[in-house]
Amino acid sequence: MRNRRVRHTKENNSTKNQPQLWPLDKLRLELDEAWPAGAGLAREDSHEKRPFGGGLPRVMFGPTRWRKGFIHVDEMGPLHPHYGLFSANIYLMPPEKPLDAPSTPTDSSQQFEALHIWPLGVRSRLDWYKNALTLSGLSVQDPDMQLSLRESLGTPTSIYAEPGDLVLLCVQRPHAAVGFQKGCRVSLQCFIQHQGITNRLLIDS
């Protein structure tokens, strides 16, 4: 880390004293403004209607258990055009890059391969049952099943990120956080429930 000398002025002193929004709170407020029906924290079904958390930090140290990442879904079920479950990931700190790492799309020193996503489009219960054996492996932490999934699903789409980037994905599609050997990856995550254009987006942990 390099030390930088900053000349203190009225301008940067006033900026320093300004309150900073937690990134997940900023995302929630921006979604509330942008989505036609608004967005807010999901709440319990009980009479108390207590709100859920608005997301959590995720800190992972290398070496990770799954070198290529663990393929999974966060919600089982066919995709639907009018509703679904999404994950918002804000990356704060990347892990160390290996010396033999392939070049990234922008060759930025801070850019890293964050996610693999497989564009599997199961959109009916019939398709779901036809592929039930393969899809059942998405909820089992078994090395042999992970190898089988990678063979069946084929080449994934790679998502690259830099510190400060937001990545939104449908977690009903198979995906994996790419593993790494050294360093620490820090990110923030929340889930977003999409229940139709006329309904409020619900955010929880």
Short mmCIF file of C-alpha atoms in Angstrom, two decimals:
data_model
loop_
_atom_site.label_atom_id
_atom_site.label_comp_id
_atom_site.label_asym_id
_atom_site.label_seq_id
_atom_site.Cartn_x
_atom_site.Cartn_y
_atom_site.Cartn_z
CA MET A 1 0.00 0.00 0.00
CA ARG A 2 1.38 3.36 -0.99
CA ASN A 3 1.12 6.31 1.35
CA ARG A 4 -0.26 9.43 -0.27
CA ARG A 5 0.09 12.89 1.15
CA VAL A 6 -3.14 14.81 0.82
CA ARG A 7 -3.19 18.55 1.17
CA HIS A 8 -6.11 19.35 3.43
CA THR A 9 -8.43 21.97 2.01
CA LYS A 10 -11.91 23.11 2.84
CA GLU A 11 -13.18 21.13 -0.13
CA ASN A 12 -11.80 17.70 0.76
CA ASN A 13 -12.45 18.26 4.46
CA SER A 14 -16.14 18.81 3.74
CA THR A 15 -16.21 15.72 1.49
CA LYS A 16 -14.61 13.63 4.22
CA ASN A 17 -17.33 14.60 6.69
CA GLN A 18 -20.19 13.66 4.39
CA PRO A 19 -21.99 10.45 5.44
CA GLN A 20 -21.46 7.55 3.06
CA LEU A 21 -24.24 5.12 2.16
CA TRP A 22 -23.64 1.40 2.68
CA PRO A 23 -23.42 0.02 -0.90
CA LEU A 24 -26.36 -2.36 -0.41
CA ASP A 25 -28.50 0.48 0.95
CA LYS A 26 -27.57 2.58 -2.09
CA LEU A 27 -28.60 -0.29 -4.38
CA ARG A 28 -31.93 -0.68 -2.55
CA LEU A 29 -32.71 3.03 -2.83
CA GLU A 30 -31.81 3.14 -6.53
CA LEU A 31 -34.00 0.11 -7.24
CA ASP A 32 -36.83 1.76 -5.33
CA GLU A 33 -36.56 4.78 -7.63
CA ALA A 34 -36.09 2.83 -10.88
CA TRP A 35 -38.61 -0.03 -10.50
CA PRO A 36 -42.23 0.98 -11.33
CA ALA A 37 -43.64 -0.59 -8.14
CA GLY A 38 -40.65 0.30 -5.98
CA ALA A 39 -38.32 -1.91 -3.94
CA GLY A 40 -37.77 -2.58 -0.25
CA LEU A 41 -36.87 -5.15 2.36
CA ALA A 42 -38.86 -8.38 2.43
CA ARG A 43 -40.82 -8.93 5.65
CA GLU A 44 -41.89 -11.88 7.78
CA ASP A 45 -45.30 -13.45 7.20
CA SER A 46 -46.06 -13.24 10.93
CA HIS A 47 -48.23 -10.49 12.41
CA GLU A 48 -45.12 -8.58 13.50
CA LYS A 49 -43.99 -8.16 9.86
CA ARG A 50 -40.38 -7.67 10.88
CA PRO A 51 -38.07 -6.84 7.95
CA PHE A 52 -35.36 -9.20 6.78
CA GLY A 53 -31.74 -8.09 6.49
CA GLY A 54 -30.74 -6.14 3.41
CA GLY A 55 -27.75 -8.30 2.51
CA LEU A 56 -24.50 -9.62 3.95
CA PRO A 57 -20.75 -9.25 3.42
CA ARG A 58 -18.96 -12.31 2.08
CA VAL A 59 -15.29 -12.84 2.86
CA MET A 60 -13.50 -15.81 1.29
CA PHE A 61 -9.85 -16.79 1.75
CA GLY A 62 -7.78 -18.90 -0.63
CA PRO A 63 -7.20 -21.64 -1.37
CA THR A 64 -10.90 -22.28 -1.91
CA ARG A 65 -12.30 -25.80 -1.66
CA TRP A 66 -13.58 -25.81 -5.24
CA ARG A 67 -10.79 -24.66 -7.56
CA LYS A 68 -13.13 -23.95 -10.47
CA GLY A 69 -16.06 -23.03 -8.25
CA PHE A 70 -19.07 -24.96 -6.98
CA ILE A 71 -21.88 -25.16 -9.55
CA HIS A 72 -25.28 -24.64 -7.92
CA VAL A 73 -28.61 -22.84 -8.05
CA ASP A 74 -30.17 -20.92 -5.17
CA GLU A 75 -33.72 -21.78 -6.16
CA MET A 76 -34.91 -24.94 -7.89
CA GLY A 77 -37.59 -24.58 -10.51
CA PRO A 78 -38.27 -23.63 -14.14
CA LEU A 79 -37.57 -20.10 -15.35
CA HIS A 80 -40.57 -17.82 -15.75
CA PRO A 81 -40.82 -14.56 -17.75
CA HIS A 82 -42.78 -12.74 -15.05
CA TYR A 83 -41.02 -13.66 -11.82
CA GLY A 84 -37.76 -15.07 -10.49
CA LEU A 85 -35.00 -14.84 -7.90
CA PHE A 86 -31.93 -12.72 -8.53
CA SER A 87 -28.66 -12.15 -6.70
CA ALA A 88 -26.89 -8.78 -6.48
CA ASN A 89 -23.14 -8.98 -5.88
CA ILE A 90 -20.98 -5.94 -5.20
CA TYR A 91 -17.26 -6.74 -5.37
CA LEU A 92 -15.00 -4.81 -2.99
CA MET A 93 -11.65 -6.62 -3.07
CA PRO A 94 -10.34 -9.17 -5.61
CA PRO A 95 -8.15 -12.17 -4.76
CA GLU A 96 -4.55 -12.41 -5.92
CA LYS A 97 -4.05 -13.27 -9.58
CA PRO A 98 -1.92 -16.33 -10.34
CA LEU A 99 1.18 -15.65 -12.44
CA ASP A 100 -0.18 -17.79 -15.29
CA ALA A 101 -3.64 -16.17 -15.25
CA PRO A 102 -5.05 -15.54 -18.74
CA SER A 103 -5.52 -11.95 -19.81
CA THR A 104 -8.83 -10.31 -18.91
CA PRO A 105 -11.04 -8.43 -21.39
CA THR A 106 -9.60 -5.02 -20.40
CA ASP A 107 -6.19 -6.14 -19.05
CA SER A 108 -6.92 -4.14 -15.91
CA SER A 109 -4.70 -5.09 -12.97
CA GLN A 110 -7.80 -5.10 -10.74
CA GLN A 111 -10.09 -7.10 -13.03
CA PHE A 112 -10.66 -10.76 -12.15
CA GLU A 113 -12.85 -13.66 -13.23
CA ALA A 114 -15.64 -13.56 -10.66
CA LEU A 115 -18.41 -15.87 -11.86
CA HIS A 116 -19.26 -18.65 -14.26
CA ILE A 117 -22.85 -18.80 -15.49
CA TRP A 118 -24.41 -21.53 -17.61
CA PRO A 119 -27.26 -20.34 -19.88
CA LEU A 120 -29.48 -23.30 -19.05
CA GLY A 121 -33.07 -22.43 -19.96
CA VAL A 122 -35.40 -24.93 -18.30
CA ARG A 123 -38.78 -23.21 -18.74
CA SER A 124 -41.33 -25.97 -18.13
CA ARG A 125 -41.90 -28.72 -15.59
CA LEU A 126 -41.65 -31.26 -18.41
CA ASP A 127 -38.11 -30.09 -19.26
CA TRP A 128 -37.31 -30.08 -15.56
CA TYR A 129 -38.36 -33.71 -15.14
CA LYS A 130 -36.54 -34.75 -18.33
CA ASN A 131 -33.28 -33.39 -16.87
CA ALA A 132 -34.02 -34.24 -13.24
CA LEU A 133 -30.98 -36.49 -12.80
CA THR A 134 -28.54 -33.81 -13.95
CA LEU A 135 -30.32 -30.98 -12.17
CA SER A 136 -30.38 -32.88 -8.87
CA GLY A 137 -26.60 -32.48 -8.75
CA LEU A 138 -27.01 -28.71 -8.37
CA SER A 139 -27.82 -29.13 -4.68
CA VAL A 140 -25.22 -31.78 -3.74
CA GLN A 141 -21.64 -31.01 -2.74
CA ASP A 142 -20.16 -34.04 -4.43
CA PRO A 143 -16.92 -33.86 -6.51
CA ASP A 144 -18.03 -36.56 -8.96
CA MET A 145 -21.35 -34.83 -9.52
CA GLN A 146 -19.55 -31.53 -10.10
CA LEU A 147 -17.46 -33.16 -12.84
CA SER A 148 -20.61 -34.60 -14.37
CA LEU A 149 -22.31 -31.20 -14.29
CA ARG A 150 -19.38 -29.50 -16.03
CA GLU A 151 -19.43 -32.15 -18.74
CA SER A 152 -23.22 -31.92 -19.21
CA LEU A 153 -23.54 -28.13 -19.05
CA GLY A 154 -20.59 -27.34 -21.32
CA THR A 155 -18.59 -24.12 -21.45
CA PRO A 156 -19.88 -21.37 -19.13
CA THR A 157 -20.06 -17.64 -19.68
CA SER A 158 -17.32 -15.90 -17.69
CA ILE A 159 -18.18 -12.72 -15.79
CA TYR A 160 -15.28 -10.38 -15.02
CA ALA A 161 -15.40 -7.72 -12.32
CA GLU A 162 -13.36 -4.99 -10.70
CA PRO A 163 -13.65 -3.50 -7.21
CA GLY A 164 -16.88 -1.51 -7.02
CA ASP A 165 -18.65 -3.48 -9.78
CA LEU A 166 -22.23 -4.71 -9.34
CA VAL A 167 -23.21 -8.03 -10.94
CA LEU A 168 -26.87 -9.11 -11.10
CA LEU A 169 -27.75 -12.67 -12.07
CA CYS A 170 -30.71 -15.01 -12.05
CA VAL A 171 -29.84 -17.62 -9.43
CA GLN A 172 -32.23 -20.16 -10.95
CA ARG A 173 -29.54 -20.67 -13.60
CA PRO A 174 -26.49 -22.79 -12.73
CA HIS A 175 -23.62 -20.58 -11.60
CA ALA A 176 -20.39 -20.74 -9.62
CA ALA A 177 -18.12 -18.25 -7.87
CA VAL A 178 -14.72 -18.91 -9.45
CA GLY A 179 -12.21 -20.36 -7.00
CA PHE A 180 -8.72 -19.01 -6.32
CA GLN A 181 -5.52 -20.07 -4.59
CA LYS A 182 -4.19 -16.97 -2.83
CA GLY A 183 -5.51 -13.82 -1.27
CA CYS A 184 -8.94 -12.79 -0.10
CA ARG A 185 -12.13 -11.93 -1.97
CA VAL A 186 -14.56 -9.52 -0.30
CA SER A 187 -18.02 -8.85 -1.66
CA LEU A 188 -21.52 -7.85 -0.57
CA GLN A 189 -24.57 -9.88 -1.58
CA CYS A 190 -28.34 -9.69 -1.35
CA PHE A 191 -31.21 -11.52 -3.03
CA ILE A 192 -33.93 -9.77 -5.03
CA GLN A 193 -37.35 -11.39 -5.45
CA HIS A 194 -39.01 -10.38 -8.71
CA GLN A 195 -42.76 -11.09 -8.56
CA GLY A 196 -44.02 -9.22 -11.62
CA ILE A 197 -43.79 -5.71 -13.02
CA THR A 198 -46.70 -4.48 -10.88
CA ASN A 199 -45.26 -5.83 -7.61
CA ARG A 200 -42.59 -4.40 -5.36
CA LEU A 201 -39.08 -5.91 -5.57
CA LEU A 202 -38.31 -7.64 -2.29
CA ILE A 203 -34.75 -7.68 -0.95
CA ASP A 204 -33.35 -10.02 1.67
CA SER A 205 -30.21 -11.84 2.74
#
